[in-house]
mmCIF file of N, CA and C in Angstrom:
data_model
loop_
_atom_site.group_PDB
_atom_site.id
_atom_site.type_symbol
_atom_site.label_atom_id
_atom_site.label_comp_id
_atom_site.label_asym_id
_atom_site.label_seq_id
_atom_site.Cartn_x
_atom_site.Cartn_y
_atom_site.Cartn_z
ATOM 1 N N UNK A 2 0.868 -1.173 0.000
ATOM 2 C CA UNK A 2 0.000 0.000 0.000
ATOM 3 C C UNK A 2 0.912 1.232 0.000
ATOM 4 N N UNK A 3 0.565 2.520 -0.408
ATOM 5 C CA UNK A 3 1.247 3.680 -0.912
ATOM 6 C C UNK A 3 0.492 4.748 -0.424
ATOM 7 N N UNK A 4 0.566 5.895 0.361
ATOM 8 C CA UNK A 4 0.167 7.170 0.165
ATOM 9 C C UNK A 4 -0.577 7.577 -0.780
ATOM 10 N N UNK A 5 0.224 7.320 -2.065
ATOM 11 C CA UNK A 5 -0.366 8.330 -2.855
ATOM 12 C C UNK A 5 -1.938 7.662 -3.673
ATOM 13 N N UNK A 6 -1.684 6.321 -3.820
ATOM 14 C CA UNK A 6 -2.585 5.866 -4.574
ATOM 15 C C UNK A 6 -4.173 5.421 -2.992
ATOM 16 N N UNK A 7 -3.571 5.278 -1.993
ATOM 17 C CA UNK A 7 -4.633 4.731 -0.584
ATOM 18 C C UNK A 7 -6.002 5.320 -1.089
ATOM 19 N N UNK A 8 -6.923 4.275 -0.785
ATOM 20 C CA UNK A 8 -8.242 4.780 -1.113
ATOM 21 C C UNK A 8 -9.240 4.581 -0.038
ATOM 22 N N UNK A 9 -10.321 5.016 0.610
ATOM 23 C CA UNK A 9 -11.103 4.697 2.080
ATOM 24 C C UNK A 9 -11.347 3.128 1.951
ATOM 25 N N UNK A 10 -11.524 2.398 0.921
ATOM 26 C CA UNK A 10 -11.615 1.004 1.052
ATOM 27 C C UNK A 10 -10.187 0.351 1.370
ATOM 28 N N UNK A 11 -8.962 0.704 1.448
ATOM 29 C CA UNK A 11 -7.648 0.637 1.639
ATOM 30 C C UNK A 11 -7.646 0.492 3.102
ATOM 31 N N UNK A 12 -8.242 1.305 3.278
ATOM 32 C CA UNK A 12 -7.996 2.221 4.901
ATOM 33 C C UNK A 12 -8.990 1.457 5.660
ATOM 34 N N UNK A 13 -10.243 1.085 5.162
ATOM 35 C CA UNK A 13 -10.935 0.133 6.032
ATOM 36 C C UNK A 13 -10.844 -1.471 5.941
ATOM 37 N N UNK A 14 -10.603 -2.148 5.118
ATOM 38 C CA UNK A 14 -9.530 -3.416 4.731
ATOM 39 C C UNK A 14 -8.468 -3.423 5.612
ATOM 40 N N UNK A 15 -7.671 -2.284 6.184
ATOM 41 C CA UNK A 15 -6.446 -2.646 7.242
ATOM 42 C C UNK A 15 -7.645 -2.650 8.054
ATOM 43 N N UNK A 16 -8.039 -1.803 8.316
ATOM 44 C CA UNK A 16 -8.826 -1.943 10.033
ATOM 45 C C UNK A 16 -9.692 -2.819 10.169
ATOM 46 N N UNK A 17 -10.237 -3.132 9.501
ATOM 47 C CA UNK A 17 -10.816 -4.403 9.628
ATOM 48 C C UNK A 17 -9.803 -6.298 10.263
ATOM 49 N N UNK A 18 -9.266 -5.630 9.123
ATOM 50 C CA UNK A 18 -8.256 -6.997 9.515
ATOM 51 C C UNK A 18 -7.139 -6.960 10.801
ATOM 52 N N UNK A 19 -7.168 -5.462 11.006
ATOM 53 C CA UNK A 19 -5.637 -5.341 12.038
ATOM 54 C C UNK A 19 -6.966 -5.347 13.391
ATOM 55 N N UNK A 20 -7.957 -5.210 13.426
ATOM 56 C CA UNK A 20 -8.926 -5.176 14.754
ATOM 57 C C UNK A 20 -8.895 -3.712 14.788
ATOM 58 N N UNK A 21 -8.923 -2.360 14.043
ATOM 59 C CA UNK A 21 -8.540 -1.230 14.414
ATOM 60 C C UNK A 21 -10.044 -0.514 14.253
ATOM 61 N N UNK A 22 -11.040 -1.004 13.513
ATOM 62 C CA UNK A 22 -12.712 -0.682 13.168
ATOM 63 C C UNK A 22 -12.836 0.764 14.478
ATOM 64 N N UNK A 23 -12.734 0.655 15.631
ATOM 65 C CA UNK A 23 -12.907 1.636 16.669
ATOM 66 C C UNK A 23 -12.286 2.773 16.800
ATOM 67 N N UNK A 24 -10.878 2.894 16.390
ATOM 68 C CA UNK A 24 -10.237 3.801 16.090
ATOM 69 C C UNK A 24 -10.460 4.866 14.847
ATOM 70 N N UNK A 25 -10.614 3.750 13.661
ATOM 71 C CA UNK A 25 -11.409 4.526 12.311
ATOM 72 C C UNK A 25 -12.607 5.346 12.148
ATOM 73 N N UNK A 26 -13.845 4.371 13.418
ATOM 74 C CA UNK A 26 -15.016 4.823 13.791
ATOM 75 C C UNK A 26 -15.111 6.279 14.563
ATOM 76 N N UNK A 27 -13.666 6.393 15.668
ATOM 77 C CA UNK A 27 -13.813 7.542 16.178
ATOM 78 C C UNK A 27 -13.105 8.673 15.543
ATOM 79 N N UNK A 28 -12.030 8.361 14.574
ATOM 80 C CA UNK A 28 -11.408 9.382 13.639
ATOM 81 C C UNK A 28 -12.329 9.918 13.026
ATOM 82 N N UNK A 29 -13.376 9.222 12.062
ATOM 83 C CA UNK A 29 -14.314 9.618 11.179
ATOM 84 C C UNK A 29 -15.391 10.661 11.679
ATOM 85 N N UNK A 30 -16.079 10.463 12.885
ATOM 86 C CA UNK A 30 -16.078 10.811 14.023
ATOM 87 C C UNK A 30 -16.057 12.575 14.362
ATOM 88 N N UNK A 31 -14.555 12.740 13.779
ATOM 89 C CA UNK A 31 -13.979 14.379 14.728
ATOM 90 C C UNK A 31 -14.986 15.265 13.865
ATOM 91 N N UNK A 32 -14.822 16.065 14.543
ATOM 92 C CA UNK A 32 -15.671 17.491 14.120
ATOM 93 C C UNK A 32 -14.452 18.665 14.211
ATOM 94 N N UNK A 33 -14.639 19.740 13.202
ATOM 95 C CA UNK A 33 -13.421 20.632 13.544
ATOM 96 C C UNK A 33 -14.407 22.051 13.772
ATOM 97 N N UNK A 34 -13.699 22.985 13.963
ATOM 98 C CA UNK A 34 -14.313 24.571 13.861
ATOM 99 C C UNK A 34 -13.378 25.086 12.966
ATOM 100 N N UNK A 35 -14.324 25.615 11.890
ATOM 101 C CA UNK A 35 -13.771 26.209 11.005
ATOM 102 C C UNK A 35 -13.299 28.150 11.420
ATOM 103 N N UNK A 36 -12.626 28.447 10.292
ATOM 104 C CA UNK A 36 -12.658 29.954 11.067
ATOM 105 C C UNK A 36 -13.723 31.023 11.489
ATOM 106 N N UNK A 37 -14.968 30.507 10.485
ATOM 107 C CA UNK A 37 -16.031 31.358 10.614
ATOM 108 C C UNK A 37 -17.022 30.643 11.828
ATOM 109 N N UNK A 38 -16.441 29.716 12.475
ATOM 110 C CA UNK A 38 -17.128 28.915 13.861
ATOM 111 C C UNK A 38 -18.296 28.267 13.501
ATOM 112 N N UNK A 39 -18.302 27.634 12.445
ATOM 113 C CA UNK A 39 -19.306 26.490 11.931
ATOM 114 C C UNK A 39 -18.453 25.111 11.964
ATOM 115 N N UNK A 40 -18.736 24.307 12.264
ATOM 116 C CA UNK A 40 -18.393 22.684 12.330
ATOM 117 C C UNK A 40 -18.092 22.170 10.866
ATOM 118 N N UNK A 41 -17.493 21.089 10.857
ATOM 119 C CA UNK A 41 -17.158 20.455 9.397
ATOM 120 C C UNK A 41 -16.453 18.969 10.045
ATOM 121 N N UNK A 42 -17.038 18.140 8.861
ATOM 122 C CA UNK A 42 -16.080 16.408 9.871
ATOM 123 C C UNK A 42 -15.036 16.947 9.416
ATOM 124 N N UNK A 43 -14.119 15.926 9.295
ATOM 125 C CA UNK A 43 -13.113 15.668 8.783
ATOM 126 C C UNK A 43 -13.274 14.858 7.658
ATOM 127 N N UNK A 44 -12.198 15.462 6.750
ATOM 128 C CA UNK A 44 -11.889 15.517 5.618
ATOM 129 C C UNK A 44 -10.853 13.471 5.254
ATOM 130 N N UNK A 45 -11.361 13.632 3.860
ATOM 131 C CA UNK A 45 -10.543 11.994 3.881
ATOM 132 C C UNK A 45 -9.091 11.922 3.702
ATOM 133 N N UNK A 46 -9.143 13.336 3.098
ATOM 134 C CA UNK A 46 -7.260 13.708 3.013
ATOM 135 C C UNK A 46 -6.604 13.377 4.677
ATOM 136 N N UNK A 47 -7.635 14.057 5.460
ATOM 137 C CA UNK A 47 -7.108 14.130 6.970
ATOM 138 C C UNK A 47 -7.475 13.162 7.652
ATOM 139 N N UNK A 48 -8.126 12.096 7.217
ATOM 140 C CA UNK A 48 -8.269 10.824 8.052
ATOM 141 C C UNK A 48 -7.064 10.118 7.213
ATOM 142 N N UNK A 49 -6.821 9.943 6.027
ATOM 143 C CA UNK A 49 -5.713 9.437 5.598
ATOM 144 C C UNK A 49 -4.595 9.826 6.160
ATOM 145 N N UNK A 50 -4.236 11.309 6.287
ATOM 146 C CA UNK A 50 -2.923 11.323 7.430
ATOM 147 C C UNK A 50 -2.914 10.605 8.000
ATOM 148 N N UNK A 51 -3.792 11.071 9.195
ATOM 149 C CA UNK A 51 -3.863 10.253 10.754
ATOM 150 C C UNK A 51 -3.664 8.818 10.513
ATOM 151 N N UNK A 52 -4.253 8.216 10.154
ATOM 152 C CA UNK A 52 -4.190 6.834 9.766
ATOM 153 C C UNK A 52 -2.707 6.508 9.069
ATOM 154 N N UNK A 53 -2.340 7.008 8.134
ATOM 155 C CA UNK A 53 -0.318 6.661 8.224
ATOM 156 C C UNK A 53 0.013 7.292 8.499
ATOM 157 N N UNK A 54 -0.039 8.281 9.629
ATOM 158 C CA UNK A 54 0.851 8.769 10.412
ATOM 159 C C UNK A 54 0.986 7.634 12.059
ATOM 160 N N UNK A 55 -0.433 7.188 12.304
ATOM 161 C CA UNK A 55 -0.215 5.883 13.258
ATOM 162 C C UNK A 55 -0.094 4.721 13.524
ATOM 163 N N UNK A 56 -0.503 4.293 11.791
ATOM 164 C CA UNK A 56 -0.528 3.227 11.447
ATOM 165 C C UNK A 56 1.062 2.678 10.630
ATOM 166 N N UNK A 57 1.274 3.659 9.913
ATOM 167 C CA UNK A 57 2.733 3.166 8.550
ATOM 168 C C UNK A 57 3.223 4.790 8.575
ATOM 169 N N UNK A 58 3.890 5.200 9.442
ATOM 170 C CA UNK A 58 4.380 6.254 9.153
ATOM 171 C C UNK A 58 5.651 6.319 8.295
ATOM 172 N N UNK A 59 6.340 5.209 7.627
ATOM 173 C CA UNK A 59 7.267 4.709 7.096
ATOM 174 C C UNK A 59 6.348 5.209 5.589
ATOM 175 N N UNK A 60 5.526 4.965 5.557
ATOM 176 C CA UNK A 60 5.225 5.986 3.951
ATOM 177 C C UNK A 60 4.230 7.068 3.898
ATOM 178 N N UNK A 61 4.514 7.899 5.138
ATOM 179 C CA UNK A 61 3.644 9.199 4.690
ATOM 180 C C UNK A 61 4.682 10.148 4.368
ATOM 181 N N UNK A 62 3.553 11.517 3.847
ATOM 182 C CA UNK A 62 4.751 12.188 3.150
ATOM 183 C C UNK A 62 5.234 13.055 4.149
ATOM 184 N N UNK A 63 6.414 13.518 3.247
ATOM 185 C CA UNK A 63 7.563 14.184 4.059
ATOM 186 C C UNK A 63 7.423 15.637 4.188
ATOM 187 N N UNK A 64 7.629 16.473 4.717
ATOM 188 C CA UNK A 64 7.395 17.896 4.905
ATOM 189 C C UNK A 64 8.121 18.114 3.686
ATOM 190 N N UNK A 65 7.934 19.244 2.955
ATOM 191 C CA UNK A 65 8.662 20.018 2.300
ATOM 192 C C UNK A 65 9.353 21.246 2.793
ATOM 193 N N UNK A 66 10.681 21.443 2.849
ATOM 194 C CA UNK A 66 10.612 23.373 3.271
ATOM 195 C C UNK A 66 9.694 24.200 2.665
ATOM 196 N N UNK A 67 9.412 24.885 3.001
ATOM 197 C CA UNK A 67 8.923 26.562 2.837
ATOM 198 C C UNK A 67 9.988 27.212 1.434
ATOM 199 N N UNK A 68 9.309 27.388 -0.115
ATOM 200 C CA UNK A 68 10.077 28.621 -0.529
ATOM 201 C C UNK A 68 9.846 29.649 -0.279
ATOM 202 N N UNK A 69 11.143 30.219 -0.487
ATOM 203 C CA UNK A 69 10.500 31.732 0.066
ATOM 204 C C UNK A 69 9.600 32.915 -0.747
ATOM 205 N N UNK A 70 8.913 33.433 -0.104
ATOM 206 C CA UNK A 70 7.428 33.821 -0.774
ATOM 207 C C UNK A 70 8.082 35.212 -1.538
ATOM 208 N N UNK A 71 7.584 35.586 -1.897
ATOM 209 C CA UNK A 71 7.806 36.850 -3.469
ATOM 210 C C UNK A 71 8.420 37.913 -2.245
ATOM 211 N N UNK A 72 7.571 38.372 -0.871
ATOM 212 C CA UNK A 72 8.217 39.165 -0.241
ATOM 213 C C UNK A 72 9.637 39.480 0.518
ATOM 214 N N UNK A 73 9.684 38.009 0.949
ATOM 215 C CA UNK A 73 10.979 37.740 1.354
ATOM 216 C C UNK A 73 11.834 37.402 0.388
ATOM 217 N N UNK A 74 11.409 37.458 -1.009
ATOM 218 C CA UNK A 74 12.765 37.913 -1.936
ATOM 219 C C UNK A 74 13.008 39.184 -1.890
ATOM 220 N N UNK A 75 11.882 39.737 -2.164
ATOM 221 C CA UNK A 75 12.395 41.592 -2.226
ATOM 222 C C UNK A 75 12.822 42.035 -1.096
ATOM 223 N N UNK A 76 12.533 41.519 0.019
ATOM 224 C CA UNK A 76 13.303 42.220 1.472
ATOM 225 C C UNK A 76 14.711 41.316 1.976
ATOM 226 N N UNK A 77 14.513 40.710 0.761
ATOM 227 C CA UNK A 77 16.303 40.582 1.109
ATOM 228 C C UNK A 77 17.086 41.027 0.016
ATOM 229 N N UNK A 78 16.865 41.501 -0.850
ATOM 230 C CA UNK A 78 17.467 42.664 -2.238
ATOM 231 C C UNK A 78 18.245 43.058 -1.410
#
C-alpha cells in the first residue's frame, strides 16, 4: 500500500483486519471549527494522514521546506 494511490476502502480493509474498526469509527467521528465557527467532519485527506501517520508512518509524506514567498525575496534585495 502507498500514500499516494490509498483509497477509504484501503484504509478500512487494514482496520478491519488489524482489529482497528474503533479507532477509524472515532477518527471519522472528529468534528473541527472552522474559522467562521461552523463545524465540518473531517476531511478523507485528513483521516488518511492520521491513519499513516499511526498506522505506517514509514510511507507518509515528508514535509517540504517553505520557498521563500515573493516578499521575502524583495526584502532581502
Amino acid at each position: 500500500m502507498n500514500y499516494k494511490d490509498m483509497k477509504i476502502e484501503d484504509i478500512i480493509e487494514w482496520c478491519v483486519s488489524h482489529k482497528e474498526t474503533e479507532w477509524l469509527k472515532a477518527t471519522a467521528a472528529k468534528v473541527y471549527k472552522t474559522e467562521d465557527g461552523k463545524e465540518r467532519r473531517i476531511s478523507f485527506i485528513e483521516l488518511k494522514l492520521e491513519f499513516v501517520k499511526k498506522f505506517m508512518p514509514d510511507i507518509a509524506p515528508k514535509a517540504q521546506p517553505k520557498k521563500p514567498s515573493m516578499y521575502d525575496l524583495i526584502a532581502n534585495l
